């Protein structure tokens, strides 16, 4: 586990037996075992928390991707619903519903193109 061989473990146990004494050694071993078990439990809980955090981050990324695809599809369908564009005498394309006096209407930039999206 920690790169300790059998001889090193025996030496540690012998020193513990001398320092603590034979009466207290079982209690010390029990307390040490409980402490290690509690440490492992806390470590496993922390690992599961990190795994859950990774899963949440992946789900957020997938949600943002799907959301941007839906927005692009909506923009594409709204552009297609306006109808085909006709060529004007100057060679530019204009919507058939726009009169020459009004000119083409400028669209406001979308959030994605203006801000580049949120960085997380």
mmCIF file of N, CA and C in Angstrom:
data_model
loop_
_atom_site.group_PDB
_atom_site.id
_atom_site.type_symbol
_atom_site.label_atom_id
_atom_site.label_comp_id
_atom_site.label_asym_id
_atom_site.label_seq_id
_atom_site.Cartn_x
_atom_site.Cartn_y
_atom_site.Cartn_z
ATOM 1 N N UNK A 1 0.825 -1.187 0.000
ATOM 2 C CA UNK A 1 0.000 0.000 0.000
ATOM 3 C C UNK A 1 0.872 1.255 0.000
ATOM 4 N N UNK A 2 1.781 1.379 0.932
ATOM 5 C CA UNK A 2 2.667 2.535 1.000
ATOM 6 C C UNK A 2 4.096 2.144 0.661
ATOM 7 N N UNK A 3 4.282 1.005 0.047
ATOM 8 C CA UNK A 3 5.627 0.548 -0.292
ATOM 9 C C UNK A 3 6.353 -0.045 0.906
ATOM 10 N N UNK A 4 5.593 -0.481 1.903
ATOM 11 C CA UNK A 4 6.193 -1.087 3.089
ATOM 12 C C UNK A 4 6.220 -2.602 2.924
ATOM 13 N N UNK A 5 7.335 -3.184 3.231
ATOM 14 C CA UNK A 5 7.458 -4.633 3.186
ATOM 15 C C UNK A 5 7.049 -5.250 4.511
ATOM 16 N N UNK A 6 7.119 -6.567 4.558
ATOM 17 C CA UNK A 6 6.716 -7.287 5.763
ATOM 18 C C UNK A 6 7.605 -6.927 6.947
ATOM 19 N N UNK A 7 8.909 -6.774 6.709
ATOM 20 C CA UNK A 7 9.833 -6.455 7.800
ATOM 21 C C UNK A 7 9.564 -5.069 8.370
ATOM 22 N N UNK A 8 9.248 -4.098 7.512
ATOM 23 C CA UNK A 8 8.959 -2.748 8.007
ATOM 24 C C UNK A 8 7.687 -2.731 8.853
ATOM 25 N N UNK A 9 6.669 -3.469 8.418
ATOM 26 C CA UNK A 9 5.416 -3.530 9.170
ATOM 27 C C UNK A 9 5.647 -4.171 10.535
ATOM 28 N N UNK A 10 6.430 -5.262 10.573
ATOM 29 C CA UNK A 10 6.749 -5.904 11.851
ATOM 30 C C UNK A 10 7.492 -4.959 12.775
ATOM 31 N N UNK A 11 8.418 -4.189 12.248
ATOM 32 C CA UNK A 11 9.171 -3.229 13.060
ATOM 33 C C UNK A 11 8.231 -2.164 13.642
ATOM 34 N N UNK A 12 7.315 -1.650 12.825
ATOM 35 C CA UNK A 12 6.362 -0.637 13.301
ATOM 36 C C UNK A 12 5.471 -1.225 14.388
ATOM 37 N N UNK A 13 4.971 -2.436 14.181
ATOM 38 C CA UNK A 13 4.137 -3.078 15.202
ATOM 39 C C UNK A 13 4.902 -3.321 16.502
ATOM 40 N N UNK A 14 6.156 -3.726 16.417
ATOM 41 C CA UNK A 14 6.982 -3.958 17.597
ATOM 42 C C UNK A 14 7.194 -2.652 18.370
ATOM 43 N N UNK A 15 7.493 -1.572 17.656
ATOM 44 C CA UNK A 15 7.687 -0.267 18.314
ATOM 45 C C UNK A 15 6.376 0.194 18.944
ATOM 46 N N UNK A 16 5.246 0.005 18.240
ATOM 47 C CA UNK A 16 3.946 0.385 18.799
ATOM 48 C C UNK A 16 3.643 -0.415 20.053
ATOM 49 N N UNK A 17 3.997 -1.689 20.050
ATOM 50 C CA UNK A 17 3.763 -2.539 21.228
ATOM 51 C C UNK A 17 4.572 -2.040 22.419
ATOM 52 N N UNK A 18 5.802 -1.619 22.169
ATOM 53 C CA UNK A 18 6.650 -1.119 23.251
ATOM 54 C C UNK A 18 6.141 0.225 23.757
ATOM 55 N N UNK A 19 5.777 1.138 22.845
ATOM 56 C CA UNK A 19 5.374 2.499 23.237
ATOM 57 C C UNK A 19 3.999 2.490 23.902
ATOM 58 N N UNK A 20 3.045 1.821 23.311
ATOM 59 C CA UNK A 20 1.664 1.877 23.799
ATOM 60 C C UNK A 20 1.423 0.851 24.906
ATOM 61 N N UNK A 21 1.967 -0.295 24.746
ATOM 62 C CA UNK A 21 1.756 -1.358 25.740
ATOM 63 C C UNK A 21 0.730 -2.360 25.232
ATOM 64 N N UNK A 22 0.786 -3.580 25.784
ATOM 65 C CA UNK A 22 -0.107 -4.637 25.289
ATOM 66 C C UNK A 22 -1.585 -4.407 25.623
ATOM 67 N N UNK A 23 -1.881 -3.671 26.659
ATOM 68 C CA UNK A 23 -3.278 -3.440 27.037
ATOM 69 C C UNK A 23 -3.991 -2.449 26.127
ATOM 70 N N UNK A 24 -3.288 -1.442 25.683
ATOM 71 C CA UNK A 24 -3.905 -0.384 24.879
ATOM 72 C C UNK A 24 -3.780 -0.633 23.370
ATOM 73 N N UNK A 25 -2.955 -1.574 22.955
ATOM 74 C CA UNK A 25 -2.711 -1.806 21.531
ATOM 75 C C UNK A 25 -3.979 -2.206 20.770
ATOM 76 N N UNK A 26 -4.842 -3.083 21.292
ATOM 77 C CA UNK A 26 -6.080 -3.400 20.556
ATOM 78 C C UNK A 26 -7.005 -2.189 20.389
ATOM 79 N N UNK A 27 -7.096 -1.361 21.425
ATOM 80 C CA UNK A 27 -7.925 -0.160 21.317
ATOM 81 C C UNK A 27 -7.362 0.801 20.275
ATOM 82 N N UNK A 28 -6.049 0.937 20.274
ATOM 83 C CA UNK A 28 -5.390 1.800 19.299
ATOM 84 C C UNK A 28 -5.619 1.284 17.874
ATOM 85 N N UNK A 29 -5.523 -0.032 17.687
ATOM 86 C CA UNK A 29 -5.738 -0.630 16.372
ATOM 87 C C UNK A 29 -7.185 -0.424 15.911
ATOM 88 N N UNK A 30 -8.129 -0.575 16.838
ATOM 89 C CA UNK A 30 -9.539 -0.353 16.506
ATOM 90 C C UNK A 30 -9.785 1.095 16.093
ATOM 91 N N UNK A 31 -9.242 2.020 16.849
ATOM 92 C CA UNK A 31 -9.410 3.444 16.540
ATOM 93 C C UNK A 31 -8.767 3.783 15.190
ATOM 94 N N UNK A 32 -7.597 3.209 14.940
ATOM 95 C CA UNK A 32 -6.918 3.445 13.668
ATOM 96 C C UNK A 32 -7.743 2.885 12.503
ATOM 97 N N UNK A 33 -8.325 1.707 12.690
ATOM 98 C CA UNK A 33 -9.176 1.110 11.655
ATOM 99 C C UNK A 33 -10.410 1.944 11.370
ATOM 100 N N UNK A 34 -11.040 2.441 12.434
ATOM 101 C CA UNK A 34 -12.216 3.299 12.254
ATOM 102 C C UNK A 34 -11.848 4.601 11.548
ATOM 103 N N UNK A 35 -10.709 5.149 11.915
ATOM 104 C CA UNK A 35 -10.256 6.381 11.272
ATOM 105 C C UNK A 35 -9.990 6.184 9.783
ATOM 106 N N UNK A 36 -9.350 5.063 9.441
ATOM 107 C CA UNK A 36 -9.094 4.773 8.027
ATOM 108 C C UNK A 36 -10.399 4.554 7.268
ATOM 109 N N UNK A 37 -11.357 3.845 7.886
ATOM 110 C CA UNK A 37 -12.645 3.619 7.231
ATOM 111 C C UNK A 37 -13.378 4.936 6.986
ATOM 112 N N UNK A 38 -13.332 5.824 7.966
ATOM 113 C CA UNK A 38 -13.984 7.131 7.818
ATOM 114 C C UNK A 38 -13.295 7.960 6.725
ATOM 115 N N UNK A 39 -11.974 7.876 6.671
ATOM 116 C CA UNK A 39 -11.217 8.600 5.646
ATOM 117 C C UNK A 39 -11.581 8.079 4.255
ATOM 118 N N UNK A 40 -11.673 6.761 4.100
ATOM 119 C CA UNK A 40 -12.050 6.178 2.801
ATOM 120 C C UNK A 40 -13.457 6.604 2.398
ATOM 121 N N UNK A 41 -14.371 6.615 3.372
ATOM 122 C CA UNK A 41 -15.749 7.014 3.092
ATOM 123 C C UNK A 41 -15.793 8.475 2.615
ATOM 124 N N UNK A 42 -15.065 9.347 3.293
ATOM 125 C CA UNK A 42 -15.034 10.757 2.892
ATOM 126 C C UNK A 42 -14.408 10.918 1.513
ATOM 127 N N UNK A 43 -13.364 10.154 1.238
ATOM 128 C CA UNK A 43 -12.713 10.215 -0.070
ATOM 129 C C UNK A 43 -13.660 9.767 -1.172
ATOM 130 N N UNK A 44 -14.397 8.680 -0.928
ATOM 131 C CA UNK A 44 -15.354 8.194 -1.922
ATOM 132 C C UNK A 44 -16.488 9.192 -2.159
ATOM 133 N N UNK A 45 -16.958 9.843 -1.106
ATOM 134 C CA UNK A 45 -17.993 10.868 -1.255
ATOM 135 C C UNK A 45 -17.487 12.039 -2.087
ATOM 136 N N UNK A 46 -16.239 12.433 -1.851
ATOM 137 C CA UNK A 46 -15.653 13.525 -2.613
ATOM 138 C C UNK A 46 -15.518 13.151 -4.088
ATOM 139 N N UNK A 47 -15.089 11.915 -4.350
ATOM 140 C CA UNK A 47 -14.979 11.452 -5.738
ATOM 141 C C UNK A 47 -16.338 11.460 -6.423
ATOM 142 N N UNK A 48 -17.372 10.991 -5.722
ATOM 143 C CA UNK A 48 -18.702 10.967 -6.329
ATOM 144 C C UNK A 48 -19.210 12.384 -6.591
ATOM 145 N N UNK A 49 -18.869 13.330 -5.708
ATOM 146 C CA UNK A 49 -19.251 14.719 -5.926
ATOM 147 C C UNK A 49 -18.589 15.262 -7.181
ATOM 148 N N UNK A 50 -17.305 14.960 -7.371
ATOM 149 C CA UNK A 50 -16.615 15.415 -8.579
ATOM 150 C C UNK A 50 -17.209 14.765 -9.822
ATOM 151 N N UNK A 51 -17.571 13.490 -9.740
ATOM 152 C CA UNK A 51 -18.190 12.815 -10.878
ATOM 153 C C UNK A 51 -19.533 13.445 -11.218
ATOM 154 N N UNK A 52 -20.313 13.778 -10.196
ATOM 155 C CA UNK A 52 -21.600 14.419 -10.431
ATOM 156 C C UNK A 52 -21.405 15.787 -11.049
ATOM 157 N N UNK A 53 -20.373 16.522 -10.603
ATOM 158 C CA UNK A 53 -20.095 17.847 -11.151
ATOM 159 C C UNK A 53 -19.730 17.742 -12.624
ATOM 160 N N UNK A 54 -18.918 16.740 -12.977
ATOM 161 C CA UNK A 54 -18.564 16.537 -14.380
ATOM 162 C C UNK A 54 -19.805 16.227 -15.206
ATOM 163 N N UNK A 55 -20.687 15.400 -14.679
ATOM 164 C CA UNK A 55 -21.913 15.041 -15.386
ATOM 165 C C UNK A 55 -22.786 16.269 -15.602
ATOM 166 N N UNK A 56 -22.898 17.106 -14.577
ATOM 167 C CA UNK A 56 -23.695 18.325 -14.699
ATOM 168 C C UNK A 56 -23.089 19.243 -15.755
ATOM 169 N N UNK A 57 -21.771 19.380 -15.771
ATOM 170 C CA UNK A 57 -21.121 20.227 -16.765
ATOM 171 C C UNK A 57 -21.373 19.703 -18.181
ATOM 172 N N UNK A 58 -21.302 18.383 -18.361
ATOM 173 C CA UNK A 58 -21.567 17.793 -19.674
ATOM 174 C C UNK A 58 -23.010 18.042 -20.103
ATOM 175 N N UNK A 59 -23.950 17.907 -19.161
ATOM 176 C CA UNK A 59 -25.351 18.142 -19.485
ATOM 177 C C UNK A 59 -25.594 19.602 -19.854
ATOM 178 N N UNK A 60 -24.959 20.524 -19.140
ATOM 179 C CA UNK A 60 -25.093 21.938 -19.468
ATOM 180 C C UNK A 60 -24.560 22.219 -20.865
ATOM 181 N N UNK A 61 -23.428 21.614 -21.207
ATOM 182 C CA UNK A 61 -22.832 21.818 -22.526
ATOM 183 C C UNK A 61 -23.765 21.285 -23.617
ATOM 184 N N UNK A 62 -24.326 20.087 -23.405
ATOM 185 C CA UNK A 62 -25.263 19.519 -24.368
ATOM 186 C C UNK A 62 -26.511 20.392 -24.495
ATOM 187 N N UNK A 63 -26.990 20.928 -23.386
ATOM 188 C CA UNK A 63 -28.169 21.792 -23.413
ATOM 189 C C UNK A 63 -27.890 23.050 -24.218
ATOM 190 N N UNK A 64 -26.743 23.669 -23.984
ATOM 191 C CA UNK A 64 -26.395 24.886 -24.731
ATOM 192 C C UNK A 64 -26.267 24.606 -26.224
ATOM 193 N N UNK A 65 -25.674 23.468 -26.562
ATOM 194 C CA UNK A 65 -25.525 23.104 -27.967
ATOM 195 C C UNK A 65 -26.895 22.910 -28.610
ATOM 196 N N UNK A 66 -27.774 22.168 -27.942
ATOM 197 C CA UNK A 66 -29.119 21.938 -28.470
ATOM 198 C C UNK A 66 -29.890 23.242 -28.575
ATOM 199 N N UNK A 67 -29.726 24.109 -27.589
ATOM 200 C CA UNK A 67 -30.422 25.385 -27.594
ATOM 201 C C UNK A 67 -29.966 26.244 -28.767
ATOM 202 N N UNK A 68 -28.665 26.287 -29.026
ATOM 203 C CA UNK A 68 -28.164 27.093 -30.149
ATOM 204 C C UNK A 68 -28.613 26.501 -31.482
ATOM 205 N N UNK A 69 -28.688 25.161 -31.595
ATOM 206 C CA UNK A 69 -29.176 24.544 -32.825
ATOM 207 C C UNK A 69 -30.637 24.890 -33.059
ATOM 208 N N UNK A 70 -31.437 24.875 -32.009
ATOM 209 C CA UNK A 70 -32.855 25.220 -32.142
ATOM 210 C C UNK A 70 -32.995 26.678 -32.566
ATOM 211 N N UNK A 71 -32.182 27.555 -31.987
ATOM 212 C CA UNK A 71 -32.242 28.970 -32.364
ATOM 213 C C UNK A 71 -31.872 29.147 -33.828
ATOM 214 N N UNK A 72 -30.841 28.431 -34.284
ATOM 215 C CA UNK A 72 -30.449 28.523 -35.689
ATOM 216 C C UNK A 72 -31.546 27.988 -36.602
ATOM 217 N N UNK A 73 -32.191 26.901 -36.207
ATOM 218 C CA UNK A 73 -33.291 26.355 -36.999
ATOM 219 C C UNK A 73 -34.455 27.339 -37.051
ATOM 220 N N UNK A 74 -34.752 27.987 -35.929
ATOM 221 C CA UNK A 74 -35.831 28.973 -35.910
ATOM 222 C C UNK A 74 -35.505 30.158 -36.800
ATOM 223 N N UNK A 75 -34.264 30.605 -36.772
ATOM 224 C CA UNK A 75 -33.860 31.709 -37.643
ATOM 225 C C UNK A 75 -33.955 31.298 -39.106
ATOM 226 N N UNK A 76 -33.550 30.068 -39.406
ATOM 227 C CA UNK A 76 -33.618 29.578 -40.780
ATOM 228 C C UNK A 76 -35.048 29.439 -41.258
ATOM 229 N N UNK A 77 -35.938 28.954 -40.397
ATOM 230 C CA UNK A 77 -37.331 28.789 -40.807
ATOM 231 C C UNK A 77 -38.036 30.135 -40.933
ATOM 232 N N UNK A 78 -37.684 31.111 -40.096
ATOM 233 C CA UNK A 78 -38.311 32.428 -40.218
ATOM 234 C C UNK A 78 -37.824 33.130 -41.477
ATOM 235 N N UNK A 79 -36.600 32.909 -41.882
ATOM 236 C CA UNK A 79 -36.076 33.496 -43.119
ATOM 237 C C UNK A 79 -36.752 32.841 -44.316
ATOM 238 N N UNK A 80 -36.964 31.529 -44.254
ATOM 239 C CA UNK A 80 -37.602 30.813 -45.347
ATOM 240 C C UNK A 80 -39.081 31.175 -45.432
ATOM 241 N N UNK A 81 -39.715 31.514 -44.329
ATOM 242 C CA UNK A 81 -41.133 31.855 -44.322
ATOM 243 C C UNK A 81 -41.392 33.208 -44.961
ATOM 244 N N UNK A 82 -40.400 34.078 -45.008
ATOM 245 C CA UNK A 82 -40.565 35.398 -45.610
ATOM 246 C C UNK A 82 -40.734 35.292 -47.117
ATOM 247 N N UNK A 83 -40.302 34.204 -47.688
ATOM 248 C CA UNK A 83 -40.456 34.012 -49.116
ATOM 249 C C UNK A 83 -39.139 34.252 -49.827
ATOM 250 N N UNK A 84 -39.111 33.943 -51.122
ATOM 251 C CA UNK A 84 -37.869 34.128 -51.882
ATOM 252 C C UNK A 84 -37.557 35.600 -52.077
ATOM 253 N N UNK A 85 -36.322 35.909 -52.159
ATOM 254 C CA UNK A 85 -35.903 37.288 -52.373
ATOM 255 C C UNK A 85 -35.801 37.551 -53.866
ATOM 256 N N UNK A 86 -36.211 38.735 -54.262
ATOM 257 C CA UNK A 86 -36.156 39.114 -55.673
ATOM 258 C C UNK A 86 -34.953 40.006 -55.907
ATOM 259 N N UNK A 87 -34.397 39.918 -57.072
ATOM 260 C CA UNK A 87 -33.252 40.748 -57.416
ATOM 261 C C UNK A 87 -33.742 42.134 -57.813
ATOM 262 N N UNK A 88 -33.134 43.166 -57.259
ATOM 263 C CA UNK A 88 -33.489 44.534 -57.607
ATOM 264 C C UNK A 88 -32.662 44.960 -58.818
ATOM 265 N N UNK A 89 -33.006 46.083 -59.444
ATOM 266 C CA UNK A 89 -32.253 46.533 -60.614
ATOM 267 C C UNK A 89 -30.772 46.758 -60.324
ATOM 268 N N UNK A 90 -30.416 47.060 -59.099
ATOM 269 C CA UNK A 90 -29.013 47.293 -58.779
ATOM 270 C C UNK A 90 -28.247 46.002 -58.547
ATOM 271 N N UNK A 91 -28.933 44.858 -58.587
ATOM 272 C CA UNK A 91 -28.275 43.574 -58.421
ATOM 273 C C UNK A 91 -28.320 43.058 -56.999
ATOM 274 N N UNK A 92 -28.824 43.847 -56.077
ATOM 275 C CA UNK A 92 -28.927 43.407 -54.692
ATOM 276 C C UNK A 92 -30.231 42.650 -54.511
ATOM 277 N N UNK A 93 -30.238 41.763 -53.525
ATOM 278 C CA UNK A 93 -31.471 41.033 -53.245
ATOM 279 C C UNK A 93 -32.265 41.787 -52.205
ATOM 280 N N UNK A 94 -33.574 41.803 -52.384
ATOM 281 C CA UNK A 94 -34.451 42.483 -51.438
ATOM 282 C C UNK A 94 -35.681 41.622 -51.236
ATOM 283 N N UNK A 95 -36.295 41.740 -50.099
ATOM 284 C CA UNK A 95 -37.504 41.007 -49.804
ATOM 285 C C UNK A 95 -38.640 41.597 -50.624
ATOM 286 N N UNK A 96 -39.587 40.801 -51.134
ATOM 287 C CA UNK A 96 -40.668 41.341 -51.936
ATOM 288 C C UNK A 96 -41.605 42.232 -51.136
ATOM 289 N N UNK A 97 -41.616 42.133 -49.815
ATOM 290 C CA UNK A 97 -42.512 42.951 -49.008
ATOM 291 C C UNK A 97 -41.928 44.329 -48.706
ATOM 292 N N UNK A 98 -40.683 44.588 -49.041
ATOM 293 C CA UNK A 98 -40.039 45.859 -48.735
ATOM 294 C C UNK A 98 -40.169 46.773 -49.940
ATOM 295 N N UNK A 99 -40.680 47.950 -49.715
ATOM 296 C CA UNK A 99 -40.801 48.910 -50.815
ATOM 297 C C UNK A 99 -39.463 49.614 -51.010
ATOM 298 N N UNK A 100 -39.192 50.156 -52.199
ATOM 299 C CA UNK A 100 -37.909 50.833 -52.455
ATOM 300 C C UNK A 100 -37.702 52.055 -51.566
ATOM 301 N N UNK A 101 -38.793 52.702 -51.137
ATOM 302 C CA UNK A 101 -38.641 53.896 -50.301
ATOM 303 C C UNK A 101 -38.164 53.522 -48.891
ATOM 304 N N UNK A 102 -38.664 52.395 -48.372
ATOM 305 C CA UNK A 102 -38.299 51.993 -47.019
ATOM 306 C C UNK A 102 -36.900 51.397 -46.973
ATOM 307 N N UNK A 103 -36.527 50.668 -47.985
ATOM 308 C CA UNK A 103 -35.227 50.013 -47.999
ATOM 309 C C UNK A 103 -35.253 48.793 -47.104
ATOM 310 N N UNK A 104 -34.229 47.992 -47.201
ATOM 311 C CA UNK A 104 -34.206 46.799 -46.342
ATOM 312 C C UNK A 104 -34.023 47.188 -44.887
ATOM 313 N N UNK A 105 -34.710 46.459 -43.999
ATOM 314 C CA UNK A 105 -34.609 46.735 -42.560
ATOM 315 C C UNK A 105 -33.398 46.012 -41.999
ATOM 316 N N UNK A 106 -32.635 46.716 -41.180
ATOM 317 C CA UNK A 106 -31.452 46.109 -40.548
ATOM 318 C C UNK A 106 -31.911 45.299 -39.356
ATOM 319 N N UNK A 107 -31.383 44.108 -39.256
ATOM 320 C CA UNK A 107 -31.718 43.263 -38.118
ATOM 321 C C UNK A 107 -30.722 43.502 -36.996
ATOM 322 N N UNK A 108 -31.221 43.462 -35.773
ATOM 323 C CA UNK A 108 -30.339 43.601 -34.611
ATOM 324 C C UNK A 108 -29.500 42.338 -34.494
ATOM 325 N N UNK A 109 -28.221 42.484 -34.126
ATOM 326 C CA UNK A 109 -27.379 41.279 -33.986
ATOM 327 C C UNK A 109 -27.885 40.409 -32.853
ATOM 328 N N UNK A 110 -27.768 39.114 -33.033
ATOM 329 C CA UNK A 110 -28.219 38.186 -31.999
ATOM 330 C C UNK A 110 -27.236 38.188 -30.844
ATOM 331 N N UNK A 111 -27.647 37.626 -29.715
ATOM 332 C CA UNK A 111 -26.786 37.563 -28.535
ATOM 333 C C UNK A 111 -25.534 36.754 -28.795
ATOM 334 N N UNK A 112 -25.680 35.655 -29.514
ATOM 335 C CA UNK A 112 -24.549 34.771 -29.746
ATOM 336 C C UNK A 112 -23.465 35.457 -30.580
ATOM 337 N N UNK A 113 -23.880 36.175 -31.625
ATOM 338 C CA UNK A 113 -22.876 36.802 -32.474
ATOM 339 C C UNK A 113 -22.291 38.049 -31.829
ATOM 340 N N UNK A 114 -23.073 38.739 -31.018
ATOM 341 C CA UNK A 114 -22.573 39.965 -30.391
ATOM 342 C C UNK A 114 -21.635 39.659 -29.222
ATOM 343 N N UNK A 115 -22.006 38.731 -28.380
ATOM 344 C CA UNK A 115 -21.227 38.474 -27.174
ATOM 345 C C UNK A 115 -20.325 37.285 -27.292
ATOM 346 N N UNK A 116 -20.482 36.478 -28.322
ATOM 347 C CA UNK A 116 -19.656 35.289 -28.467
ATOM 348 C C UNK A 116 -20.048 34.190 -27.504
ATOM 349 N N UNK A 117 -21.150 34.319 -26.834
ATOM 350 C CA UNK A 117 -21.564 33.287 -25.879
ATOM 351 C C UNK A 117 -20.882 33.475 -24.542
ATOM 352 N N UNK A 118 -21.411 32.838 -23.549
ATOM 353 C CA UNK A 118 -20.816 32.958 -22.206
ATOM 354 C C UNK A 118 -19.672 31.968 -22.080
ATOM 355 N N UNK A 119 -18.623 32.391 -21.445
ATOM 356 C CA UNK A 119 -17.498 31.479 -21.165
ATOM 357 C C UNK A 119 -17.702 30.902 -19.777
ATOM 358 N N UNK A 120 -17.686 29.583 -19.668
ATOM 359 C CA UNK A 120 -17.848 28.979 -18.344
ATOM 360 C C UNK A 120 -16.752 28.027 -18.044
#
